[in-house]
Each structure stands twice: as C-alpha cells, then as structure tokens.
Coordinates of C-alpha atoms in Angstrom, one line a residue:
Chain A
M403 CA 232.5 3.6 144.5
A404 CA 232.8 0.5 142.3
A405 CA 235.8 1.2 140.3
A406 CA 238.3 2.4 142.9
S407 CA 237.1 0.5 146.0
G408 CA 239.8 -1.4 147.8
S409 CA 242.5 -1.0 145.2
S410 CA 245.0 0.3 147.8
Q411 CA 244.4 -2.5 150.2
D412 CA 244.5 -5.3 147.7
A413 CA 247.6 -4.1 145.9
P414 CA 251.1 -5.3 147.0
P415 CA 252.7 -2.7 149.2
G416 CA 254.6 -0.3 147.0
F417 CA 255.0 3.4 146.5
T418 CA 253.8 3.4 142.9
M419 CA 250.6 1.4 143.5
D420 CA 249.6 3.9 146.3
Q421 CA 250.3 6.7 144.0
I422 CA 248.1 5.2 141.3
A423 CA 245.3 4.6 143.8
L424 CA 245.6 8.2 145.0
Y425 CA 245.5 9.4 141.4
Q426 CA 242.5 7.2 140.7
R427 CA 240.6 8.4 143.8
R428 CA 241.3 12.1 142.9
R429 CA 240.1 11.5 139.4
Q430 CA 236.9 9.8 140.7
S431 CA 236.3 12.8 143.0
L432 CA 236.8 15.3 140.2
Y433 CA 234.5 13.5 137.7
G434 CA 231.9 13.0 140.4
W435 CA 231.8 16.7 141.2
M436 CA 231.8 17.6 137.5
L437 CA 228.8 15.4 136.8
A438 CA 226.9 16.6 139.8
A439 CA 227.8 20.2 139.3
P440 CA 225.0 21.3 136.8
A441 CA 222.3 20.0 139.1
L442 CA 223.9 21.4 142.2
I443 CA 224.2 24.8 140.6
L444 CA 220.5 24.8 139.7
L445 CA 219.6 23.6 143.2
T446 CA 221.8 26.4 144.7
I447 CA 220.1 29.0 142.5
F448 CA 216.5 27.8 143.0
A449 CA 216.5 26.2 146.5
L450 CA 219.5 27.2 148.6
I451 CA 219.9 30.9 147.8
P452 CA 216.1 31.5 148.0
T453 CA 216.0 29.8 151.4
V454 CA 218.8 32.0 152.6
T455 CA 217.4 35.2 151.1
T456 CA 214.0 34.4 152.6
L457 CA 215.5 34.1 156.0
W458 CA 217.4 37.4 155.4
A459 CA 214.3 39.2 154.1
S460 CA 212.3 38.1 157.2
F461 CA 214.7 40.2 159.4
Y462 CA 214.3 43.4 157.4
S463 CA 211.5 46.0 157.4
K464 CA 209.6 46.9 154.3
G465 CA 211.5 49.6 152.5
T466 CA 209.7 52.7 151.3
V467 CA 210.9 55.7 149.2
R468 CA 211.4 57.8 152.3
R469 CA 212.5 55.0 154.7
P470 CA 214.8 52.4 153.2
S471 CA 214.5 48.8 154.4
A472 CA 216.4 48.3 157.7
F473 CA 217.3 45.4 160.0
N474 CA 214.5 45.0 162.6
G475 CA 215.3 41.7 164.2
L476 CA 212.3 39.6 165.0
D477 CA 209.8 42.5 164.5
N478 CA 208.2 40.9 161.4
Y479 CA 207.6 37.7 163.3
T480 CA 206.1 39.4 166.3
S481 CA 203.8 41.5 164.2
L482 CA 202.9 38.4 162.2
I483 CA 201.9 36.5 165.3
H484 CA 199.9 39.4 166.6
D485 CA 197.9 39.5 163.4
P486 CA 194.6 37.8 164.0
A487 CA 194.7 36.6 160.4
F488 CA 197.8 34.5 161.2
W489 CA 195.9 32.4 163.7
T490 CA 192.9 32.0 161.4
V491 CA 195.1 30.9 158.6
V492 CA 197.2 28.5 160.7
W493 CA 194.0 27.0 162.2
N494 CA 192.4 26.7 158.7
N495 CA 195.5 24.9 157.5
A496 CA 195.5 22.6 160.5
L497 CA 191.9 21.7 160.0
Y498 CA 192.4 21.3 156.3
A499 CA 195.3 18.8 157.0
G500 CA 193.5 17.2 159.9
I501 CA 190.4 16.3 157.9
T502 CA 191.8 15.7 154.4
I503 CA 194.6 13.4 155.5
P504 CA 192.6 10.8 157.5
F505 CA 189.7 10.8 155.0
S506 CA 191.8 10.5 151.9
I507 CA 193.9 7.8 153.5
A508 CA 190.8 5.8 154.5
I509 CA 189.1 6.2 151.2
A510 CA 192.3 5.3 149.4
L511 CA 192.6 2.1 151.4
A512 CA 189.0 1.2 150.6
M513 CA 189.6 1.9 146.9
A514 CA 192.8 -0.2 146.9
L515 CA 191.0 -3.1 148.5
W516 CA 188.2 -2.9 146.0
A517 CA 190.5 -2.3 143.0
N518 CA 192.5 -5.4 144.2
A519 CA 189.5 -7.7 144.8
S520 CA 188.1 -9.9 142.0
I521 CA 185.1 -7.8 141.0
P522 CA 183.6 -7.4 137.5
L523 CA 184.9 -4.3 135.5
R524 CA 187.9 -4.0 137.9
G525 CA 190.0 -2.0 135.3
V526 CA 187.2 0.5 134.8
V527 CA 186.7 1.0 138.5
R528 CA 190.4 1.4 139.0
G529 CA 190.5 4.0 136.2
A530 CA 187.6 5.9 137.7
Y531 CA 189.3 6.2 141.1
F532 CA 192.5 7.4 139.5
T533 CA 191.0 9.9 137.1
P534 CA 190.8 13.0 139.3
T535 CA 194.6 12.6 140.0
M536 CA 195.2 13.4 136.3
L537 CA 193.2 16.7 136.3
P538 CA 194.8 20.0 137.0
M539 CA 193.5 21.4 140.3
I540 CA 192.2 24.4 138.5
A541 CA 190.0 22.2 136.3
A542 CA 188.8 20.3 139.3
A543 CA 187.9 23.5 141.0
N544 CA 185.9 24.7 137.9
I545 CA 184.0 21.4 137.8
W546 CA 183.2 21.6 141.5
L547 CA 182.1 25.2 141.3
F548 CA 179.0 24.1 139.4
F549 CA 178.2 21.8 142.3
Y550 CA 178.5 24.5 144.8
T551 CA 176.8 27.4 143.0
P552 CA 173.9 28.5 145.3
G553 CA 170.5 27.8 143.9
L554 CA 171.6 26.8 140.4
G555 CA 174.4 24.4 141.3
V556 CA 174.1 20.6 141.2
I557 CA 173.9 20.1 144.9
D558 CA 171.2 22.6 145.5
S559 CA 169.2 21.3 142.5
I560 CA 169.3 17.9 144.1
T561 CA 168.5 19.0 147.6
G562 CA 165.9 21.3 146.1
L563 CA 164.0 18.2 145.0
F564 CA 163.5 17.3 148.6
G565 CA 162.4 20.8 149.4
L566 CA 165.6 21.9 151.1
P567 CA 166.5 25.6 150.9
P568 CA 169.5 26.6 148.7
V569 CA 172.9 26.9 150.5
N570 CA 175.7 29.2 149.6
W571 CA 178.3 26.5 150.2
L572 CA 181.3 28.6 149.3
G573 CA 180.0 31.9 150.4
Q574 CA 179.4 31.3 154.2
P575 CA 182.2 30.7 156.7
Q576 CA 180.6 27.6 158.2
T577 CA 180.6 25.5 155.0
A578 CA 183.3 27.1 152.8
L579 CA 186.4 25.3 154.2
W580 CA 184.5 22.0 154.2
S581 CA 183.6 22.4 150.6
V582 CA 187.2 23.0 149.7
I583 CA 188.2 20.0 151.8
V584 CA 185.8 17.8 149.8
V585 CA 187.5 18.8 146.5
T586 CA 190.9 18.0 147.9
I587 CA 189.9 14.6 149.2
W588 CA 188.3 13.8 145.8
K589 CA 191.5 14.9 144.0
E590 CA 193.9 13.0 146.3
A591 CA 192.4 9.7 147.3
G592 CA 192.9 8.0 143.9
F593 CA 196.6 9.0 144.0
F594 CA 197.1 7.4 147.4
M595 CA 195.2 4.4 146.3
I596 CA 198.1 3.5 143.9
F597 CA 200.5 3.1 146.8
Y598 CA 198.2 0.9 148.8
L599 CA 197.5 -1.1 145.6
A600 CA 201.2 -1.7 145.2
A601 CA 201.6 -2.8 148.8
L602 CA 198.6 -5.1 148.7
Q603 CA 200.0 -7.0 145.8
T604 CA 203.1 -7.9 147.9
I605 CA 201.0 -9.5 150.6
P606 CA 200.8 -13.3 150.1
P607 CA 197.3 -14.7 149.8
D608 CA 198.3 -17.4 152.3
F609 CA 197.8 -14.9 155.1
K610 CA 194.1 -14.5 154.2
E611 CA 193.6 -18.3 154.0
A612 CA 195.4 -18.9 157.2
S613 CA 193.3 -16.3 159.1
A614 CA 190.1 -17.7 157.5
I615 CA 191.0 -21.2 158.8
E616 CA 191.6 -19.7 162.2
G617 CA 188.0 -18.4 162.0
A618 CA 188.9 -14.7 161.7
G619 CA 186.3 -12.6 159.9
R620 CA 187.0 -9.9 157.3
F621 CA 187.3 -7.1 159.9
T622 CA 189.6 -9.1 162.2
Y623 CA 191.8 -9.9 159.2
A624 CA 191.8 -6.3 158.2
R625 CA 192.6 -5.0 161.7
R626 CA 195.1 -7.7 162.8
V627 CA 196.9 -8.6 159.5
L628 CA 196.2 -6.1 156.7
I629 CA 196.5 -2.8 158.5
P630 CA 199.8 -3.6 160.4
L631 CA 201.3 -5.0 157.2
L632 CA 200.4 -1.7 155.4
M633 CA 201.9 0.5 158.1
P634 CA 205.0 1.5 156.0
T635 CA 202.8 2.5 153.1
T636 CA 200.5 4.5 155.4
A637 CA 203.5 6.3 156.8
F638 CA 204.7 7.1 153.3
V639 CA 201.3 8.3 152.2
F640 CA 200.9 10.3 155.4
I641 CA 204.1 12.2 154.8
N642 CA 203.0 12.9 151.2
A643 CA 199.6 14.0 152.3
L644 CA 201.1 16.3 155.0
I645 CA 203.3 18.0 152.4
N646 CA 200.3 18.3 150.0
S647 CA 198.3 20.0 152.7
V648 CA 200.8 22.8 152.5
K649 CA 201.2 22.7 148.7
L650 CA 197.6 22.1 147.3
I651 CA 196.0 25.6 147.2
D652 CA 195.4 26.0 143.4
H653 CA 191.6 25.4 143.8
L654 CA 191.3 28.4 146.2
F655 CA 192.0 30.7 143.3
I656 CA 188.8 29.5 141.6
L657 CA 186.6 28.5 144.5
T658 CA 186.9 31.1 147.2
K659 CA 190.0 33.3 146.9
G660 CA 190.5 32.6 150.6
G661 CA 187.1 34.1 151.6
P662 CA 184.6 34.6 152.9
N663 CA 186.3 36.6 155.7
N664 CA 189.5 34.5 155.6
A665 CA 187.5 31.3 156.3
T666 CA 189.3 29.3 153.6
K667 CA 192.6 31.0 153.5
L668 CA 195.5 28.6 153.7
I669 CA 199.1 29.4 154.6
L670 CA 200.6 29.2 151.1
Y671 CA 197.7 31.2 149.6
W672 CA 198.3 33.8 152.3
I673 CA 202.0 34.0 151.5
W674 CA 201.1 34.5 147.8
E675 CA 198.6 37.2 148.7
M676 CA 201.0 39.1 151.0
A677 CA 203.8 39.0 148.5
F678 CA 201.9 39.5 145.2
A679 CA 198.7 41.3 146.1
Y680 CA 199.9 43.5 149.0
F681 CA 203.6 43.6 148.2
D682 CA 204.5 42.9 151.8
R683 CA 207.6 40.9 151.2
P684 CA 209.0 40.9 154.8
H685 CA 205.9 39.3 156.3
A686 CA 205.6 36.9 153.4
A687 CA 209.2 35.9 154.1
A688 CA 208.6 35.5 157.8
M689 CA 205.6 33.2 157.1
T690 CA 207.7 31.3 154.6
V691 CA 210.5 30.7 157.2
L692 CA 207.9 29.3 159.6
I693 CA 206.5 26.9 157.0
L694 CA 210.1 25.9 156.0
L695 CA 210.8 25.1 159.6
F696 CA 207.7 23.0 159.7
L697 CA 208.7 21.1 156.5
G698 CA 212.2 20.7 157.9
A699 CA 210.7 19.1 161.0
V700 CA 208.7 16.8 158.8
A701 CA 211.9 15.9 156.9
I702 CA 213.8 15.1 160.1
F703 CA 210.8 13.0 161.3
Q704 CA 210.9 11.1 158.1
F705 CA 214.6 10.5 158.0
R706 CA 215.1 9.8 161.7
V707 CA 211.9 8.0 162.7
L708 CA 210.2 6.5 159.6
D709 CA 213.2 5.6 157.5
K710 CA 215.3 3.9 160.2
R711 CA 215.2 0.7 158.2
I712 CA 215.1 2.1 154.7
H713 CA 218.7 3.0 153.8
Y714 CA 219.3 5.9 151.4
R715 CA 222.9 4.9 150.8
Chain B
M956 CA 178.5 -20.3 168.8
T957 CA 176.2 -21.7 166.1
S958 CA 174.5 -18.4 165.4
S959 CA 177.9 -16.7 164.8
A960 CA 178.9 -19.6 162.5
I961 CA 175.8 -19.0 160.5
T962 CA 176.3 -15.3 160.3
L963 CA 179.9 -15.9 159.2
R964 CA 178.8 -18.1 156.4
R965 CA 176.1 -15.7 155.3
T966 CA 178.6 -12.8 155.4
I967 CA 180.9 -14.7 153.1
R968 CA 178.2 -15.2 150.6
I969 CA 176.9 -11.7 150.7
A970 CA 180.3 -10.0 150.9
P971 CA 181.4 -10.3 147.2
L972 CA 178.1 -8.7 146.2
L973 CA 178.5 -5.9 148.6
D974 CA 182.0 -5.4 147.5
T975 CA 181.0 -5.1 143.9
A976 CA 178.2 -2.7 144.7
G977 CA 180.4 -0.6 146.9
A978 CA 183.2 -0.5 144.5
W979 CA 180.9 0.5 141.6
L980 CA 179.1 3.1 143.6
L981 CA 182.3 4.8 144.7
A982 CA 183.6 4.7 141.1
L983 CA 180.4 6.3 139.9
I984 CA 180.6 9.0 142.6
W985 CA 184.3 9.6 141.7
V986 CA 183.7 10.2 138.0
A987 CA 180.3 11.9 138.3
P988 CA 181.8 15.4 138.6
L989 CA 183.8 14.8 135.4
L990 CA 180.9 13.3 133.5
F991 CA 178.7 16.2 134.6
A992 CA 181.3 18.7 133.2
I993 CA 181.3 16.8 129.9
W994 CA 177.5 16.8 129.9
A995 CA 177.3 20.5 130.7
S996 CA 179.8 21.4 128.0
L997 CA 177.5 19.7 125.4
T998 CA 174.2 21.3 126.4
P999 CA 173.0 24.8 125.4
S1000 CA 173.7 27.4 128.1
G1001 CA 171.2 27.3 131.0
Q1002 CA 170.2 23.7 130.1
A1003 CA 172.9 21.8 132.0
L1004 CA 170.6 20.7 134.8
N1005 CA 167.7 19.9 132.5
F1006 CA 167.7 16.1 132.4
S1007 CA 164.3 15.7 130.9
G1008 CA 165.7 14.2 127.7
E1009 CA 164.5 17.1 125.5
V1010 CA 167.9 18.7 125.4
R1011 CA 169.6 19.0 122.0
L1012 CA 173.3 18.4 122.4
T1013 CA 175.6 21.0 120.7
L1014 CA 179.2 21.8 120.2
E1015 CA 178.4 25.5 120.2
N1016 CA 180.0 25.9 123.7
Y1017 CA 183.3 24.7 122.4
R1018 CA 183.3 27.1 119.6
S1019 CA 182.5 30.1 121.8
A1020 CA 185.1 29.0 124.4
W1021 CA 187.7 28.5 121.8
D1022 CA 187.0 31.9 120.3
A1023 CA 187.1 33.7 123.6
A1024 CA 190.7 33.2 124.5
P1025 CA 194.0 32.5 122.6
W1026 CA 193.9 28.7 123.5
A1027 CA 196.2 27.7 120.6
I1028 CA 198.9 29.8 122.1
Y1029 CA 198.2 28.5 125.6
F1030 CA 198.5 24.9 124.4
R1031 CA 201.7 25.7 122.5
N1032 CA 203.1 27.3 125.7
T1033 CA 202.2 24.3 127.8
L1034 CA 203.7 22.0 125.3
F1035 CA 206.9 24.0 125.3
L1036 CA 207.0 24.1 129.1
V1037 CA 206.5 20.4 129.4
T1038 CA 209.1 19.6 126.8
F1039 CA 211.7 22.1 128.1
T1040 CA 211.2 20.8 131.7
L1041 CA 211.4 17.1 130.8
I1042 CA 214.5 17.5 128.6
G1043 CA 216.2 19.6 131.3
Q1044 CA 215.3 17.1 134.0
F1045 CA 216.6 14.2 131.9
I1046 CA 220.0 15.8 131.3
F1047 CA 220.6 17.3 134.8
C1048 CA 219.2 14.3 136.8
T1049 CA 221.0 11.8 134.6
L1050 CA 224.4 13.4 135.2
A1051 CA 223.8 13.9 138.9
G1052 CA 222.2 10.5 139.4
Y1053 CA 225.3 8.9 137.8
A1054 CA 227.6 10.9 140.0
F1055 CA 225.8 9.8 143.2
A1056 CA 225.4 6.2 142.1
R1057 CA 228.9 5.4 140.8
F1058 CA 231.5 8.1 141.9
D1059 CA 233.1 8.2 145.3
F1060 CA 233.7 11.9 145.5
F1061 CA 234.5 13.9 148.5
G1062 CA 231.5 15.1 150.4
R1063 CA 229.1 12.9 148.5
E1064 CA 226.9 11.8 151.4
F1065 CA 226.5 15.3 152.7
V1066 CA 225.6 16.8 149.3
F1067 CA 223.2 14.0 148.7
V1068 CA 221.3 14.7 151.9
L1069 CA 221.1 18.4 150.8
V1070 CA 219.6 17.2 147.5
L1071 CA 217.1 15.0 149.3
L1072 CA 216.0 18.0 151.5
Q1073 CA 214.5 19.5 148.3
L1074 CA 211.9 16.8 148.5
F1075 CA 210.6 18.8 151.5
I1076 CA 211.6 22.3 150.7
L1077 CA 209.3 22.6 147.7
P1078 CA 209.7 25.1 144.9
E1079 CA 206.1 26.1 145.7
V1080 CA 207.0 27.3 149.1
L1081 CA 209.8 29.5 147.8
I1082 CA 207.7 31.3 145.3
V1083 CA 208.5 34.8 146.6
E1084 CA 212.3 34.5 146.5
N1085 CA 212.3 32.3 143.3
Y1086 CA 210.3 35.1 141.7
A1087 CA 213.0 37.6 142.7
M1088 CA 215.7 35.2 141.4
V1089 CA 214.0 34.6 138.1
S1090 CA 213.5 38.4 137.6
R1091 CA 217.2 39.0 138.5
L1092 CA 218.2 36.4 135.9
G1093 CA 216.0 38.2 133.3
L1094 CA 213.8 35.2 132.9
F1095 CA 210.5 36.7 134.0
D1096 CA 207.7 35.8 131.6
T1097 CA 209.6 33.1 129.8
I1098 CA 209.2 29.4 129.3
A1099 CA 212.7 28.9 130.9
G1100 CA 211.7 30.9 133.9
M1101 CA 208.7 28.6 134.4
G1102 CA 210.7 25.4 134.0
L1103 CA 214.1 26.0 135.5
P1104 CA 213.2 25.7 139.2
Y1105 CA 211.9 22.2 138.6
I1106 CA 214.8 20.9 136.4
A1107 CA 217.3 19.9 139.1
S1108 CA 214.6 17.7 140.6
A1109 CA 215.7 15.9 143.8
F1110 CA 213.2 13.3 143.0
G1111 CA 214.6 12.6 139.5
I1112 CA 218.1 12.5 140.8
F1113 CA 217.1 10.0 143.5
L1114 CA 215.1 7.8 141.1
L1115 CA 217.9 7.6 138.5
R1116 CA 220.5 7.0 141.2
Q1117 CA 218.5 4.0 142.4
A1118 CA 218.1 2.8 138.8
F1119 CA 221.9 3.2 138.0
K1120 CA 222.9 1.5 141.2
S1121 CA 221.0 -1.7 140.2
V1122 CA 223.0 -1.9 137.0
P1123 CA 225.7 -4.7 137.4
V1124 CA 229.2 -3.2 137.6
E1125 CA 230.5 -5.9 135.3
L1126 CA 228.6 -4.2 132.4
E1127 CA 230.4 -1.0 133.1
E1128 CA 233.8 -2.7 133.3
A1129 CA 233.2 -4.5 130.1
A1130 CA 232.4 -1.3 128.4
R1131 CA 235.5 0.3 129.9
I1132 CA 237.7 -2.4 128.5
E1133 CA 236.1 -1.8 125.1
G1134 CA 237.5 1.7 125.4
C1135 CA 234.4 3.6 126.4
T1136 CA 234.9 7.0 128.2
W1137 CA 233.0 7.9 131.4
L1138 CA 230.3 9.6 129.4
G1139 CA 230.3 6.8 126.9
V1140 CA 229.6 4.3 129.7
L1141 CA 226.8 6.4 130.9
W1142 CA 225.2 6.7 127.5
R1143 CA 225.8 3.1 126.3
V1144 CA 225.3 1.2 129.5
Y1145 CA 223.4 3.1 132.2
V1146 CA 220.9 5.1 130.2
P1147 CA 219.6 2.1 128.2
A1148 CA 219.4 0.0 131.4
A1149 CA 217.3 2.6 133.1
K1150 CA 214.8 3.0 130.2
P1151 CA 211.7 2.0 132.3
T1152 CA 212.6 4.5 135.0
Y1153 CA 212.9 7.2 132.3
L1154 CA 209.5 6.3 130.9
A1155 CA 207.9 6.3 134.3
Y1156 CA 209.5 9.6 135.3
A1157 CA 208.5 11.2 131.9
L1158 CA 204.9 10.3 132.4
V1159 CA 204.8 11.7 135.9
S1160 CA 206.7 14.8 135.0
V1161 CA 204.5 15.6 132.0
A1162 CA 201.3 15.1 134.0
T1163 CA 202.7 17.3 136.9
H1164 CA 203.8 20.2 134.7
W1165 CA 200.8 20.1 132.4
N1166 CA 198.7 20.6 135.5
N1167 CA 201.0 23.0 137.4
F1168 CA 199.4 26.4 138.2
L1169 CA 200.8 28.5 141.0
W1170 CA 204.3 29.1 139.8
P1171 CA 203.3 29.7 136.1
L1172 CA 200.7 32.1 137.4
I1173 CA 203.5 34.1 139.2
V1174 CA 206.1 34.1 136.5
T1175 CA 204.0 34.8 133.5
N1176 CA 202.5 38.0 132.5
S1177 CA 201.4 37.7 128.9
P1178 CA 199.4 35.4 126.7
D1179 CA 202.6 34.5 124.8
T1180 CA 204.0 32.5 127.7
R1181 CA 200.9 31.6 129.8
P1182 CA 200.2 27.8 130.0
V1183 CA 196.6 26.4 129.7
T1184 CA 196.1 26.2 133.4
V1185 CA 196.7 29.9 133.9
G1186 CA 194.6 30.6 130.8
L1187 CA 191.7 28.5 132.2
S1188 CA 191.9 30.3 135.6
L1189 CA 191.5 33.7 133.9
F1190 CA 188.8 32.4 131.7
G1191 CA 186.8 31.0 134.5
A1192 CA 187.1 34.0 136.8
P1193 CA 183.7 35.3 137.9
E1194 CA 184.6 38.8 136.7
S1195 CA 184.6 37.5 133.1
S1196 CA 181.0 36.4 133.5
V1197 CA 181.0 33.5 131.1
N1198 CA 178.3 30.9 131.7
I1199 CA 178.6 27.3 133.1
S1200 CA 178.4 25.6 129.7
T1201 CA 181.2 27.7 128.2
I1202 CA 183.4 27.2 131.2
S1203 CA 182.7 23.5 131.1
A1204 CA 183.7 23.4 127.4
A1205 CA 187.0 25.2 128.2
T1206 CA 187.7 22.9 131.2
V1207 CA 187.1 19.8 129.1
M1208 CA 189.3 21.2 126.4
V1209 CA 192.1 21.8 128.8
I1210 CA 191.9 18.3 130.4
A1211 CA 191.2 16.4 127.2
P1212 CA 194.8 15.8 125.9
L1213 CA 195.9 14.3 129.2
M1214 CA 192.6 12.4 129.7
I1215 CA 192.8 10.8 126.3
A1216 CA 196.4 9.9 126.9
F1217 CA 195.4 8.4 130.2
L1218 CA 192.6 6.4 128.8
I1219 CA 194.9 4.9 126.1
F1220 CA 197.9 4.3 128.3
Q1221 CA 196.1 3.7 131.6
R1222 CA 198.2 0.7 132.6
Q1223 CA 201.5 2.6 131.9
F1224 CA 200.3 5.6 133.8
V1225 CA 199.4 3.7 136.9
Q1226 CA 202.6 1.7 136.7
A1227 CA 204.6 4.9 136.2
F1228 CA 203.1 6.5 139.3
L1229 CA 203.7 3.3 141.2
R1230 CA 207.3 3.1 140.1
V1231 CA 208.0 6.7 140.8
G1232 CA 206.1 6.8 144.0
I1233 CA 207.9 4.1 145.8
R1234 CA 211.1 5.2 147.4

C-alpha cells in the first residue's frame, strides 16, 4: 500500500514508467500473497475445510456396516428439532447466556468503578477481581465442587449453622444450572472489568466535576454521563460474553456432565457428547451448523451495526 | 430543597467509606474460593471445614496428589504445547500481519474479512471436523495436533497488522535504501517496533493455552501428550474417589505456575489483556 501507491499517477506519462508501475504492483501482489499464504493455508485446513465438511456431513445419514452413509437432505435437521433434548439444550443455553451476560457485565462495571476509585489497597483489590480469569475453567470447577457438595460442602456447612437442611445443589434440576451460572459469572466478571477499567481511564475527570456543580448525584452522573460514555465498551463486552456463552463449557465436565436429566447440558457440550460419546456425527454436524449460523449472525451484527464507526481497513 | 441538600452532603461524606467497604467485600468474596482451595490442600483429609484452630497444617496432600498421577509429564506437555503454539503464532501471524498491513495484493480486503470471521467461527465449535482433520493428517495424540488449529490466529494477525500499520513508512523506506530485503525490513524495522504487542500477545496466548481443555481432551489419548488441565480433569473425576484435600492439592499445583507469574507480573498481565482486548 505504501510503497507503490500513486506511482503511475505521479510519474510523467510514458510507456516505460507505466510498465515499471505495473511490474511494481505485480511484485507487491506476489509478495503479499506469499507472506499471507502460510497463515491462509492453516486457516483453510482448520477453519474453512472443517466448516464445509460440517455442512456436508449434516446432509448425510450415519453410515453403518450394512447401510453406507447416504444423502438424506434435511432429515438430520428435522430429527434434531424433533428431539426433546434439542429444545432443553437450546433453552438451557439461552438461560445460561441470558443470566451470565447481564450479571457479569453489571459486576464487571462495579468492579471497574471500584478498582478505578481512590480506595486503600486498590492494587490488591484489582488483583483479587482479576484472579479467577487466570484459572483454568477445570480448576475453577474443582474449587466450586467443594462449595456445592451436599452436606459436606462449604455452602451447606454454612447454611447448616443456621439450621437449614442440606441441598444437593448440582444434583437437582431446579438448582443445577444456576450453580453452573454462578461459577461462570465468577470466572468472567474480572475479565470484563479490564475493558471497563480501560474505558474509564479515558473519561476526563472534568465531567464528574461539571455534573457535581450542576448538582447531579452519583447515580444521576452514572446514568446520564458514565453509562452512555461506556456504551461502546459495553457493546464489545456483550459480543465477547455472547461468544463465551457458547464456548465456556469446560466446567460441565467436572460439575455436572450435563445432568441431572439434561438440566445443565449446553449446546457445545451436547455436540461433544453426540460426536465423541454416541458417535452420532450427522446430528453433531447439524447442531454445529446451527451454532455456526448463530455465530455468523453475531459477526454480521458486529460488523454491520456495532462497528459502523470503527474501521477495520 | 434543604433536606435534599443535607442528604447530598451526607452521601458525599459516607460514599467513600461505603465504596471502600464494598470494594473490599467483593474482593474478599472473589478470592475466597481460591483461598479455601489453598486452605483445604494444606489440611489433613476430612479436616478442611474444621476452622477450630486445632488443625495441624500438612504438605502430605501434595505428596499423595503428586504420586497419584504423572504430573511431571503433564507439565512438560503443557510447556511444550504452550511453546509450540506461541512460536507458531509468532511466525504465521507476523508474516500475515505484515502482508495485510503493507502489501497491496489482489483480493486483500476480501481475504482479510475471511480471516476476521475466524474471530467468530471458533476452533472450539469445529471440534468434530477438526478432530477428523487432525486424524487424517496423522497428528492425533501429538503436541502439534493440539496446537496447530490455534496457530493461524485471526486475533494475532489482526493485532500485528494494527501494530505494523502504526510504524512510520519512512522507517521502512530508510531501511530499503540501506539495501534491506522485504524480509529484512520486517525483521529489522517492524518486529522491533511491535515489541510491546508481541509481549502482550505472548502473555495472553500462554495463559489461554495453559488453561485450554476441550480441544486437548479430544485430541489426546495418552499420558505422554496430555496437558495438565486434562490430567486434572481425570484426577478429579468422581469415579477415581480421591478426597477433597488431595484434589485441592492437585488443583493448586496446576494453577500455581500461572498464579505465581500473575502475582509477580500483575501489572504486565493486566496491561497485556487490555492491549490485546481492545480492537
């Protein structure tokens, strides 16, 4: 872009200059492709081809020894949608996203405001908020398992002091998904705090002084000045949280394995189970295609709606 | 009027105290689970919830946890995985980032949008077909199989492209006049100029892949390639019936290296996540 730009316009009209410019441009093009090629090849192997083969596999029946896999159109999709587990899992994931996203965003904002305020031990507080982000999800799940263990766990030991009966937090459908959600919020809020912290540091302190002079209280200032100014950050965090609500399933392997009775099964965990526990590749593929469509819609939403002013070029 | 003015003044005086109390309380709640895990790992089994002060602290849990699984090999595998992935990402993303930042090649915009799509089409979602691909390439149960899908990282390409674009073109032209080749310019001008971006990306990449679980679980099949996260998940499985204290010890062991690094380089870590997070 830099080296060859405008050389043909600026040069005096002449056959040889044009030829040089053309040669230059061709060389630029060649080098550009050569430099990008290694990454593009890997992206083709591990993103493009798998996407295409997923789509392909979703249109074929499961092959057996006696009946080879055959094209069956949308059959995998229709049987998937008629599986009651499908709706349970989709609903679980919607609830998981619907609760974790607003709560982790709200907590992240509170954390950022406190970690940005002049309070004693601010560095320690900031570190404490961020610590769960550095843990593997598996380790976080192990730690929380001791909290949820019925009777012997930390929560039941504390509630037991007040004479409350033990609760099988992870073992009963009414509480299991909520217990999983708590772990996710704990893990994510500190990560999102970072982005709010960065945004807060770009807001000039004059705004706060001005609104104080106008007689606006803390909450008016937060509602009228702070939150509107933080909107782009909130949009960014929201998109990240949305993607994470599809991606973050590691803790299920430790906490519930999707149970009891599918109460905590999320989409990606279900895909894993179909493919690697029940070896049902066609239905796993169909579910993957649906989730890819969803993520594609999120991408379009981000590029078209949210990024109108942020230019990627 | 007057009453609201008085409340306002009182709020202002009380507010900092409330802020401090709230911030500390939340901080305590946030680290409590971790502190409890450390406490449980140091108490004899069955004593984790005995806070009476008569508990004798012990390192016995660490010994039994360490002896119960090939942790040294798991740690070695994680180290290999993290190093392999990071070096690969540096090489591939540097070259591609340079191409997208400074070369006006045919189809650049279109290809770049395709690359950015990978920010949404996550390797995690494509586990089934990526598993088939890795098996086809003969990389099942290898470090390379675990790391390769993450090496051409759209995020890394995007970050380095941004960093390279902010390098003044005059520096490149000066180097070219000195007789540097294209790759020479990249190595002598662009890479040194993007050092903070590399550092930030490295910290985030290492933290991400040290903690990664689902994909390593799928592509590994033997202790010789399993990373610590997969090892820990097998260790903590209810079927293996190990007690809370031993699992705590194993958990603390797995998180210790990153935690210690985080405590030492807290500022850098937070800065790194900030730099990498903002697009």
